[in-house]
Coordinates of C-alpha atoms in Angstrom, one line a residue:
M21 CA 0.0 0.0 0.0
T22 CA 1.1 3.5 -0.7
Q23 CA 0.3 6.6 1.4
L24 CA -0.2 9.4 -1.0
T25 CA -0.1 13.1 -0.3
Q26 CA -1.4 14.1 -3.7
C27 CA -3.0 12.2 -6.6
D28 CA -4.1 13.7 -9.9
R29 CA -5.3 10.5 -11.6
F30 CA -8.4 9.3 -9.8
Q31 CA -9.6 7.8 -13.1
D32 CA -6.9 5.1 -12.7
Y33 CA -8.7 3.5 -9.8
D34 CA -11.4 0.9 -10.2
V35 CA -12.8 1.6 -6.7
I36 CA -12.7 4.7 -4.6
V37 CA -13.7 4.3 -0.9
V38 CA -14.7 7.5 1.0
G39 CA -13.9 7.0 4.7
S40 CA -11.9 4.2 6.5
G41 CA -14.1 3.4 9.5
N42 CA -15.6 0.1 10.5
G43 CA -17.6 -0.4 7.4
A44 CA -14.8 0.6 5.1
C45 CA -12.2 -1.7 6.7
A46 CA -14.4 -4.7 6.5
F47 CA -15.3 -3.8 2.9
L48 CA -11.7 -3.4 1.9
R49 CA -10.6 -6.7 3.5
Q50 CA -13.2 -8.7 1.7
Y51 CA -13.0 -6.9 -1.6
L52 CA -9.3 -7.2 -1.8
A53 CA -9.5 -10.9 -1.0
A54 CA -12.4 -11.7 -3.4
S55 CA -11.6 -9.5 -6.4
T56 CA -8.6 -9.6 -8.7
N57 CA -6.5 -6.8 -10.2
Q58 CA -8.8 -4.0 -9.2
K59 CA -7.0 -0.9 -7.8
I60 CA -8.5 0.9 -4.8
L61 CA -8.0 4.4 -3.4
V62 CA -9.1 5.3 0.1
L63 CA -9.9 8.9 1.2
E64 CA -9.8 9.5 4.9
E65 CA -10.6 12.8 6.7
G66 CA -8.7 11.9 9.8
D67 CA -5.0 11.3 10.6
N68 CA -3.0 8.2 9.6
F69 CA -3.6 5.6 12.3
F70 CA 0.0 4.4 12.1
E71 CA 1.6 7.8 12.7
T72 CA -0.1 9.0 15.9
S73 CA -0.4 7.4 19.3
D74 CA -3.6 9.4 19.8
I75 CA -5.6 6.6 18.2
T76 CA -3.4 3.6 18.9
H77 CA -3.3 3.6 22.7
Q78 CA -6.3 3.5 25.0
R79 CA -5.2 6.2 27.4
N80 CA -4.1 8.6 24.6
W81 CA -7.3 7.9 22.8
T82 CA -9.5 9.0 25.7
Q83 CA -7.5 12.2 26.1
S84 CA -7.5 13.0 22.4
Y85 CA -11.2 12.1 22.2
A86 CA -12.0 14.6 24.9
E87 CA -9.7 17.3 23.6
E88 CA -11.4 17.1 20.1
N89 CA -8.3 16.1 18.2
I90 CA -10.3 13.2 16.6
F91 CA -13.9 13.9 17.8
K92 CA -16.4 16.2 16.1
L93 CA -19.9 17.2 17.0
H94 CA -22.9 16.8 14.7
N95 CA -25.3 19.7 14.4
A96 CA -28.0 17.7 16.1
H97 CA -31.2 18.9 17.8
T98 CA -34.8 18.0 18.4
P99 CA -37.6 19.3 16.2
N100 CA -38.2 21.8 19.0
N101 CA -34.6 23.0 18.6
L102 CA -33.3 21.5 21.9
P103 CA -29.5 20.8 21.3
I104 CA -28.3 17.3 21.5
L105 CA -24.6 16.4 22.1
S106 CA -24.1 13.9 19.4
G107 CA -20.8 13.3 17.7
R108 CA -18.4 11.1 15.7
A109 CA -14.8 10.0 15.9
C110 CA -12.8 10.8 12.8
T111 CA -10.1 8.1 12.4
M112 CA -8.9 5.2 10.4
G113 CA -10.5 2.0 11.8
G114 CA -13.5 3.8 13.2
G115 CA -14.3 5.3 16.6
G116 CA -14.9 2.0 18.4
S117 CA -12.0 2.5 20.9
I118 CA -14.2 4.5 23.3
N119 CA -17.2 2.1 23.0
Y120 CA -15.4 -1.0 21.8
T121 CA -18.4 -3.3 22.6
M122 CA -18.1 -6.2 20.2
I123 CA -21.5 -7.9 19.8
F124 CA -23.4 -9.1 16.7
E125 CA -27.0 -8.3 16.2
S126 CA -29.2 -11.4 15.9
S127 CA -29.4 -12.9 12.4
A128 CA -33.2 -12.5 12.5
W129 CA -32.8 -8.7 12.9
L130 CA -30.2 -8.6 10.1
A131 CA -32.4 -10.6 7.7
Q132 CA -35.3 -8.4 8.4
H133 CA -33.5 -5.1 7.7
L134 CA -30.8 -6.1 5.2
G135 CA -32.4 -9.0 3.4
H136 CA -31.2 -12.6 2.8
D137 CA -31.8 -15.4 5.2
L138 CA -30.5 -16.4 8.7
A139 CA -28.0 -18.9 7.4
Y140 CA -26.5 -16.2 5.1
W141 CA -25.9 -13.9 8.1
D142 CA -24.6 -16.7 10.3
D143 CA -21.9 -17.3 7.6
R144 CA -21.0 -13.7 7.3
K145 CA -20.6 -13.5 11.1
A146 CA -18.3 -16.6 11.1
E147 CA -16.1 -15.0 8.4
L148 CA -15.7 -11.8 10.3
A149 CA -15.1 -13.4 13.7
A150 CA -12.4 -15.6 12.1
A151 CA -10.8 -12.4 10.7
F152 CA -10.6 -10.9 14.2
H153 CA -9.0 -14.0 15.8
R154 CA -10.4 -13.1 19.2
D155 CA -9.6 -15.2 22.3
N156 CA -12.2 -16.2 24.9
P157 CA -12.8 -12.9 26.9
A158 CA -14.3 -14.8 29.9
H159 CA -10.7 -16.1 30.6
T160 CA -9.3 -12.6 30.9
L161 CA -11.9 -10.7 33.0
T162 CA -10.3 -8.3 35.5
Q163 CA -11.1 -8.4 39.2
V164 CA -13.5 -5.5 38.7
A165 CA -15.2 -7.1 35.8
Q166 CA -15.7 -10.3 37.8
H167 CA -17.3 -8.2 40.5
V168 CA -19.7 -6.6 38.0
K169 CA -20.6 -10.0 36.6
K170 CA -21.2 -11.4 40.1
E171 CA -23.6 -8.6 41.0
L172 CA -25.4 -8.8 37.7
K173 CA -26.0 -12.5 38.4
N174 CA -27.3 -11.6 41.8
H175 CA -29.8 -9.4 40.1
K176 CA -31.1 -12.2 37.9
F177 CA -29.0 -11.6 34.8
T178 CA -27.6 -14.6 33.0
V179 CA -24.5 -14.9 30.8
N180 CA -25.4 -15.0 27.1
E181 CA -23.7 -18.2 25.8
E182 CA -24.5 -17.6 22.1
N183 CA -21.4 -16.4 20.3
T184 CA -19.5 -16.6 17.1
G185 CA -15.7 -16.8 17.5
Y186 CA -16.1 -15.5 21.1
I187 CA -18.0 -12.4 19.9
P188 CA -21.4 -12.6 21.5
V189 CA -24.6 -12.6 19.4
Y190 CA -27.7 -10.9 20.8
T191 CA -30.4 -13.4 21.7
D192 CA -33.9 -12.1 20.9
G193 CA -36.6 -12.0 23.5
K194 CA -34.4 -12.8 26.5
L195 CA -35.1 -10.4 29.4
R196 CA -31.8 -10.1 31.3
Q197 CA -28.5 -10.9 29.6
I198 CA -24.8 -10.5 30.4
H199 CA -22.6 -10.1 27.2
I200 CA -18.9 -10.7 27.7
F201 CA -17.0 -9.3 24.8
P202 CA -13.3 -9.2 23.7
T203 CA -11.8 -5.8 23.8
Q204 CA -9.7 -4.2 21.1
F205 CA -6.8 -3.7 23.5
N206 CA -4.0 -5.9 24.7
E207 CA -2.7 -5.9 28.2
F208 CA -0.5 -2.9 27.5
G209 CA -3.5 -0.8 26.4
Q210 CA -2.5 -0.9 22.7
R211 CA -5.3 -1.0 20.2
T212 CA -4.6 -4.2 18.3
A213 CA -8.0 -5.6 17.2
S214 CA -9.8 -2.7 15.6
G215 CA -10.9 -2.3 12.0
V216 CA -7.4 -1.3 11.0
S217 CA -6.2 -4.7 12.0
L218 CA -8.3 -6.4 9.4
L219 CA -5.9 -5.3 6.6
S220 CA -2.3 -5.6 5.8
W221 CA -2.1 -1.9 5.1
Y222 CA 1.4 -1.6 3.8
E223 CA 1.6 -4.9 2.0
N224 CA -0.9 -4.6 -0.8
D225 CA 0.2 -2.9 -4.0
R226 CA -3.5 -2.6 -5.1
L227 CA -4.4 -0.3 -2.3
D228 CA -3.5 3.4 -1.9
F229 CA -4.7 5.9 0.7
M230 CA -4.8 9.6 1.4
T231 CA -5.4 10.9 4.9
R232 CA -6.5 14.4 5.9
H233 CA -8.6 14.6 2.7
R234 CA -12.3 15.4 3.1
V235 CA -14.8 14.8 0.2
L236 CA -16.9 17.9 -0.2
K237 CA -19.1 17.2 -3.2
L238 CA -20.2 14.6 -5.7
H239 CA -20.7 15.7 -9.3
I240 CA -23.5 13.6 -10.8
T241 CA -24.8 13.8 -14.4
E242 CA -27.3 11.7 -16.4
D243 CA -25.7 8.8 -18.2
E244 CA -26.9 5.9 -20.4
G245 CA -30.2 4.4 -19.5
A246 CA -31.3 7.6 -17.6
L247 CA -29.3 6.5 -14.6
Q248 CA -27.2 9.2 -12.9
R249 CA -23.4 8.7 -12.7
C250 CA -20.9 10.3 -10.4
H251 CA -18.2 11.4 -12.8
A252 CA -16.1 13.6 -10.4
I253 CA -15.7 14.4 -6.7
T254 CA -14.4 17.6 -5.0
V255 CA -11.9 17.0 -2.2
L256 CA -10.5 19.3 0.4
D257 CA -6.8 18.7 1.3
L258 CA -6.9 19.7 5.0
E259 CA -3.2 20.0 5.3
R260 CA -2.8 22.5 2.5
E261 CA -6.3 23.9 2.7
Q262 CA -6.7 23.4 -1.0
T263 CA -9.7 22.2 -2.9
H264 CA -9.5 20.0 -6.0
T265 CA -12.1 18.4 -8.3
Y266 CA -11.0 15.0 -9.6
T267 CA -12.5 13.1 -12.6
L268 CA -13.5 9.4 -12.0
G269 CA -12.9 6.6 -14.5
K270 CA -15.8 5.4 -16.7
R271 CA -16.0 2.2 -14.7
T272 CA -15.0 3.6 -11.3
K273 CA -17.2 2.5 -8.4
L274 CA -17.6 5.1 -5.6
I275 CA -18.1 3.4 -2.2
L276 CA -19.4 5.7 0.5
C277 CA -18.3 4.7 4.0
A278 CA -18.2 8.2 5.6
G279 CA -20.8 7.7 8.4
A280 CA -23.0 10.7 8.9
A281 CA -21.3 12.4 5.9
T282 CA -22.6 9.7 3.5
P283 CA -26.3 10.9 3.4
Q284 CA -25.1 14.5 3.5
L285 CA -23.0 14.0 0.3
L286 CA -26.0 12.4 -1.4
Y287 CA -28.8 14.7 0.0
E288 CA -28.5 17.5 -2.6
H289 CA -29.0 14.9 -5.4
R290 CA -32.2 13.4 -4.0
T291 CA -34.4 14.9 -6.6
Q292 CA -32.0 14.3 -9.4
L293 CA -31.7 10.6 -8.4
Q294 CA -35.5 10.4 -7.8
N295 CA -34.6 9.0 -4.4
L296 CA -36.4 11.0 -1.7
E297 CA -35.6 8.3 0.9
I298 CA -32.0 9.7 1.2
G299 CA -31.7 11.5 4.6
K300 CA -34.6 9.6 6.3
H301 CA -34.8 6.9 9.0
V302 CA -32.0 8.3 11.2
N303 CA -31.5 7.2 14.8
D304 CA -29.0 7.1 17.7
H305 CA -28.9 5.7 21.2
I306 CA -30.1 8.0 23.9
L307 CA -27.5 7.9 26.8
L308 CA -28.3 8.5 30.4
P309 CA -25.7 8.1 33.2
L310 CA -26.7 6.1 36.2
G311 CA -24.6 7.8 38.9
I312 CA -21.1 7.8 40.3
Y313 CA -20.3 5.3 43.1
L314 CA -17.3 4.4 45.2
L315 CA -15.7 1.0 44.5
N316 CA -14.8 -1.2 47.4
D317 CA -11.2 -0.6 48.6
N318 CA -10.2 -4.2 48.0
L319 CA -11.0 -3.9 44.3
Q320 CA -8.2 -2.3 42.3
P321 CA -9.3 -1.2 38.8
T322 CA -6.9 -1.6 35.9
L323 CA -6.6 0.5 32.8
K324 CA -8.7 -2.0 31.0
D325 CA -11.6 -1.2 33.4
Q326 CA -12.0 2.3 32.0
Y327 CA -14.6 0.5 29.8
I328 CA -15.3 -2.9 31.5
S329 CA -15.4 -5.7 28.9
L330 CA -18.9 -6.9 29.6
F331 CA -22.3 -5.2 29.4
A332 CA -25.9 -6.1 30.2
T333 CA -29.1 -5.9 28.3
T334 CA -32.8 -6.0 29.3
E335 CA -35.9 -5.7 27.2
I336 CA -38.7 -3.3 28.2
R337 CA -42.2 -2.8 26.9
P338 CA -43.6 0.4 28.5
D339 CA -47.1 -0.9 28.0
V340 CA -47.5 -4.5 29.3
D341 CA -50.2 -5.2 26.8
S342 CA -48.4 -3.6 23.8
T343 CA -47.7 -5.6 20.7
E344 CA -44.9 -3.3 19.7
E345 CA -41.3 -4.6 19.7
A346 CA -39.6 -4.3 23.0
T347 CA -36.9 -1.7 23.5
V348 CA -33.5 -3.2 24.3
C349 CA -31.7 -1.2 27.1
N350 CA -27.9 -1.6 27.2
F351 CA -26.0 -1.1 30.5
D352 CA -22.3 -0.3 30.1
F353 CA -19.9 0.0 33.1
F354 CA -16.8 2.1 33.8
S355 CA -14.3 2.1 36.6
G356 CA -11.0 3.7 37.6
K357 CA -9.4 6.5 39.5
L358 CA -10.6 9.9 38.8
D359 CA -7.4 11.0 37.0
V360 CA -7.9 8.0 34.6
L361 CA -11.6 8.7 34.0
L362 CA -11.2 12.5 34.0
Y363 CA -11.4 12.9 30.2
L364 CA -14.4 10.6 29.9
I365 CA -16.3 12.2 32.8
S366 CA -15.5 15.7 31.8
H367 CA -16.7 15.1 28.2
L368 CA -20.0 13.7 29.4
F369 CA -20.2 16.4 32.0
L370 CA -20.6 19.0 29.2
A371 CA -24.1 17.8 28.7
F372 CA -25.1 18.8 32.2
W373 CA -23.6 22.1 33.1
V374 CA -23.7 24.0 29.8
P375 CA -27.0 25.8 29.2
N376 CA -28.9 25.0 26.0
G377 CA -28.3 28.4 24.5
I378 CA -24.5 28.0 24.8
K379 CA -24.7 24.4 23.6
R380 CA -26.3 25.5 20.3
W381 CA -23.3 27.8 19.8
M382 CA -20.9 25.2 20.9
I383 CA -22.3 22.6 18.4
Q384 CA -21.6 25.0 15.5
S385 CA -18.2 26.3 16.6
P386 CA -15.3 23.9 17.3
T387 CA -13.4 26.7 19.1
V388 CA -16.2 27.1 21.7
F389 CA -16.5 23.3 22.0
R390 CA -12.8 23.0 22.7
F391 CA -12.9 25.9 25.3
L392 CA -15.9 24.5 27.2
K393 CA -14.4 21.0 27.4
R394 CA -11.3 22.5 29.1
I395 CA -13.6 24.3 31.6
S396 CA -15.4 21.1 32.1
R397 CA -12.2 19.3 33.0
L398 CA -11.3 22.2 35.3
L399 CA -14.6 21.9 37.2
V400 CA -14.2 18.2 37.7
S401 CA -10.6 18.8 38.9
I402 CA -11.8 21.5 41.4
L403 CA -14.4 19.1 42.8
N404 CA -11.6 16.5 43.3
A405 CA -9.4 19.2 45.0
I406 CA -12.2 20.0 47.4
D407 CA -12.6 16.3 48.2
D408 CA -8.8 16.1 48.8
L409 CA -8.9 19.1 51.1
L410 CA -11.8 17.8 53.2
W411 CA -10.1 14.4 53.5
S412 CA -6.9 16.0 54.7
V413 CA -8.8 18.0 57.3
V414 CA -10.5 14.9 58.6
H415 CA -7.5 12.7 58.3
P416 CA -4.4 14.8 58.9
D417 CA -2.2 11.8 59.1
Q418 CA -3.0 10.7 55.5
I419 CA -2.5 14.0 53.6
G420 CA -1.8 13.3 50.0
K421 CA -2.7 9.6 50.3
H422 CA -6.4 9.8 49.3
E423 CA -7.6 8.4 46.0
W424 CA -11.1 7.2 45.2
N425 CA -11.7 4.3 43.0
L426 CA -14.9 5.0 41.1
I427 CA -17.5 2.9 39.3
S428 CA -20.3 4.2 37.1
A429 CA -22.7 3.0 34.4
I430 CA -24.8 4.3 31.6
V431 CA -28.0 3.1 30.1
K432 CA -28.6 3.6 26.4
F433 CA -31.4 2.6 24.1
N434 CA -32.9 3.4 20.6
I435 CA -35.0 6.6 20.3
A436 CA -38.6 5.5 19.7
R437 CA -39.1 7.8 16.6
E438 CA -36.9 7.9 13.6
G439 CA -35.2 11.2 12.8
Y440 CA -33.9 12.8 9.6
Y441 CA -31.4 15.1 7.9
T442 CA -32.4 18.6 6.8
P443 CA -30.4 21.4 5.1
S444 CA -28.9 23.7 7.7
T445 CA -29.7 27.4 7.7
S446 CA -26.6 28.3 9.7
P447 CA -24.0 30.1 7.7
L448 CA -21.4 29.4 10.5
L449 CA -21.6 25.6 9.8
S450 CA -20.8 26.0 6.1
T451 CA -17.8 28.2 7.0
Q452 CA -16.5 25.5 9.4
T453 CA -17.0 22.5 7.1
H454 CA -16.3 24.2 3.7
H455 CA -19.4 22.7 2.1
S456 CA -23.2 22.5 2.5
S457 CA -24.1 21.5 6.0
Y458 CA -27.1 19.7 7.4
D459 CA -28.9 19.5 10.7
I460 CA -29.6 16.1 12.2
I461 CA -33.1 16.0 13.7
L462 CA -33.4 13.3 16.5
R463 CA -36.9 13.0 17.8
C464 CA -36.2 11.9 21.4
F465 CA -38.6 12.7 24.3
E466 CA -40.9 14.3 21.7
E467 CA -44.2 14.0 23.6
S468 CA -45.1 17.0 25.7
N469 CA -46.7 14.7 28.3
P470 CA -43.9 12.5 29.7
E471 CA -46.4 9.9 30.9
K472 CA -47.3 9.2 27.2
D473 CA -43.7 9.4 25.8
R474 CA -42.1 6.0 25.1
D475 CA -38.6 7.3 25.6
F476 CA -39.5 8.7 29.0
Q477 CA -41.2 5.5 30.0
V478 CA -38.3 3.3 28.9
A479 CA -35.7 5.5 30.7
E480 CA -37.8 5.6 33.9
Q481 CA -38.2 1.8 34.0
A482 CA -34.6 1.1 33.1
I483 CA -33.1 3.4 35.8
K484 CA -35.5 2.4 38.5
N485 CA -35.0 -1.3 37.8
Q486 CA -31.2 -1.0 38.1
L487 CA -30.6 1.5 40.9
G488 CA -30.4 -1.5 43.3
L489 CA -27.6 -3.0 41.0
M490 CA -25.6 0.2 41.2
G491 CA -25.9 0.2 45.0
A492 CA -24.5 -3.3 45.0
L493 CA -21.6 -2.4 42.6
G494 CA -20.4 0.4 44.9
T495 CA -21.2 2.7 47.7
P496 CA -22.9 6.1 47.1
P497 CA -20.5 9.0 47.9
H498 CA -21.0 11.1 51.0
R499 CA -24.2 13.1 51.1
I500 CA -22.3 16.3 50.5
F501 CA -20.9 15.0 47.3
Q502 CA -24.2 13.4 46.3
C503 CA -25.7 16.9 46.6
L504 CA -23.0 18.4 44.4
I505 CA -23.4 15.7 41.8
R506 CA -27.1 16.1 41.8
L507 CA -26.9 19.9 41.7
L508 CA -25.0 19.7 38.5
T509 CA -26.4 16.5 36.8
R510 CA -29.6 15.5 38.7
M511 CA -28.4 11.9 38.6
P512 CA -30.5 9.9 41.0
Y513 CA -29.4 8.0 44.1
N514 CA -32.9 6.8 45.1
Q515 CA -36.2 5.9 43.3
D516 CA -37.9 9.2 44.2
Q517 CA -35.3 11.2 42.3
V518 CA -35.6 9.3 39.0
E519 CA -38.6 11.0 37.4
K520 CA -37.2 14.5 38.1
Y521 CA -33.9 13.5 36.6
I522 CA -35.4 12.3 33.4
R523 CA -37.7 15.4 33.1
H524 CA -34.7 17.7 33.6
Y525 CA -32.5 15.6 31.2
S526 CA -35.1 15.6 28.4
R527 CA -35.2 19.5 28.5
N528 CA -31.6 20.4 29.3
D529 CA -29.1 17.5 29.1
L530 CA -29.7 15.5 25.9
L531 CA -26.8 13.3 25.0
T532 CA -26.4 10.4 22.6
E533 CA -23.9 7.5 22.3
Q534 CA -22.3 8.6 19.0
H535 CA -24.0 5.7 17.3
L536 CA -25.7 7.6 14.5
S537 CA -27.2 5.3 11.8
G538 CA -29.5 5.5 8.9
G539 CA -30.0 8.0 6.1
C540 CA -29.5 5.6 3.2
I541 CA -31.4 2.5 4.3
F542 CA -31.3 -0.8 2.5
G543 CA -34.5 -1.4 0.5
K544 CA -35.5 2.2 0.6
A545 CA -32.6 4.4 -0.5
I546 CA -30.2 1.7 -1.6
D547 CA -30.6 -1.7 -3.3
M548 CA -30.7 -4.9 -1.2
G549 CA -29.2 -6.8 -4.2
L550 CA -31.8 -9.6 -3.9
E551 CA -32.3 -9.8 -7.7
S552 CA -28.6 -9.1 -8.6
P553 CA -25.7 -9.3 -6.2
Q554 CA -23.8 -6.6 -8.1
E555 CA -26.6 -4.1 -7.2
T556 CA -26.1 -4.6 -3.5
G557 CA -25.6 -1.3 -1.7
K558 CA -26.1 0.7 -4.9
V559 CA -27.9 4.1 -4.4
L560 CA -31.2 3.8 -6.2
G561 CA -31.2 6.0 -9.3
S562 CA -27.4 6.0 -9.6
Q563 CA -25.1 4.0 -11.8
N564 CA -21.8 3.8 -9.8
I565 CA -22.5 5.0 -6.2
Y566 CA -22.7 2.5 -3.3
V567 CA -23.1 2.7 0.4
A568 CA -21.3 0.3 2.8
D569 CA -21.5 1.7 6.3
L570 CA -23.9 2.1 9.2
S571 CA -26.0 4.7 7.3
A572 CA -27.3 1.8 5.3
A573 CA -29.2 0.2 8.2
P574 CA -31.6 1.1 11.0
L575 CA -29.9 1.6 14.4
P576 CA -29.1 -1.9 15.9
R577 CA -30.6 -2.5 19.3
V578 CA -27.2 -3.2 20.7
S579 CA -23.8 -1.5 20.1
P580 CA -23.6 -1.1 16.3
Q581 CA -19.8 -1.7 15.8
M582 CA -20.1 -5.3 14.6
T583 CA -23.1 -4.4 12.4
A584 CA -21.1 -1.7 10.7
Y585 CA -18.4 -4.3 10.0
L586 CA -21.0 -6.8 8.7
I587 CA -22.5 -4.2 6.3
G588 CA -19.1 -3.5 4.7
H589 CA -18.3 -7.2 4.5
H590 CA -21.7 -8.0 3.1
V591 CA -21.6 -5.4 0.3
A592 CA -18.1 -6.5 -0.7
T593 CA -19.1 -10.2 -0.7
Q594 CA -22.1 -9.5 -3.0
L595 CA -20.2 -7.2 -5.4
C596 CA -17.5 -9.8 -5.9
Q597 CA -19.9 -12.6 -6.9
E598 CA -20.0 -13.9 -10.5
S599 CA -22.5 -12.1 -12.7

């Protein structure tokens, strides 16, 4: 593989892939293995994975993520213009190092939304699992992870034994499950099992890539058969701050794996393509923190426990008699000393202490975003300093020896109503991104009456049902610190506080899990390929544009990382079949 800084002959490539996240890496691995002699160019907005420790080491990643070196905010809000903190990581290999939960959606869910039968998806999962070569994660659980697993079992959760290559597979209809997943990191905190590891990046002469290059525009014209063909793309070189328009070859396939940018690149061509489904059916996971607790002194968290390598799920039907599909709630667990968790905590803390009016400004201005995150870390550090001071006053013989080990959890679940993209009216956004920008409308907590709102009902049940679990995992902090935490975040420590927390959250603290999906759904905006494998992923109305990332599917009920890999792998598998 050759890393290019410039390339004037895009027409020499058979395939051009936009983005190099989860979907792209799986697509590239399979396409290179199954095709012959086709030359591929990859365009990535972020930095080269192999040249910065910001994205190759767990501790550096969390710091870089919080400082906005690799993390960008979407312009997301509700239909009522309440701002939502929703973002994306911008790196080779995808953003899964923060939420590296490896779990497959059920084959039934995949068949329903992406076509084909259960056996087909079982085979694709087996191929991907073999590519990752993961060891049994149950054999390497840390002391803290064992503690969480034990308490989950005490609360009637059972370990999900269904897996493919040690990667768990979600089991439909089971109320309380524990999913033990392999992490992307080795014992040294190095990221060795991400999407990047699926490829031999420097050992394939058919593959070239350019980092720090953002695709701004697709140039589409009518071609033979009244189908529209992308004949050129405009690209911004972020290093030189120069824009170029490159002509594509007559047989070049354009594979969009750019996450939220995928539907945005296509949106302006909806009418031309006669494809008004572009930009619809968008969703993300609502994220609600469950509180900060003190871990027992005899449990010492390791670096791997920043994001504990197991999570739990439960299914909730707000109305017992409802025939609607149950909402799957995911519970993720975090542990460590405050200085280790500082960047994660301060980043989430932004959702709680910044007023909505300033958040709207922050979402549209990276400078404001960066400044407020520094203030957020400062506030967390000040609270920690107050704690140290009080401890020293009460325990003068232990000055400088006080460190809390913390444990926390979040609950996340799909928003009940699908959202959509819409052109932005903000001139500031176009200035920041150098091209037409779009608002992402997420319809969470949309009902004015919380008692009738599905999102509110699910959140209330999920938190009330698991407050006892949190109390078993750790000890609530002193009442003074509970009051400080609740003053800033409203996070509940007893059942009576839950309803007020969700009410306040739904008006002031909206936060998602950076799992944005949809916008170019299979069977609506792009072809399922059921009649012809070579049409799989093709944007309807186009001749040479394909989608192979998470924007091609509804939001999975569980962490979507493995679904993104599956989509890329699936599209490549189908495109390489014999005509």
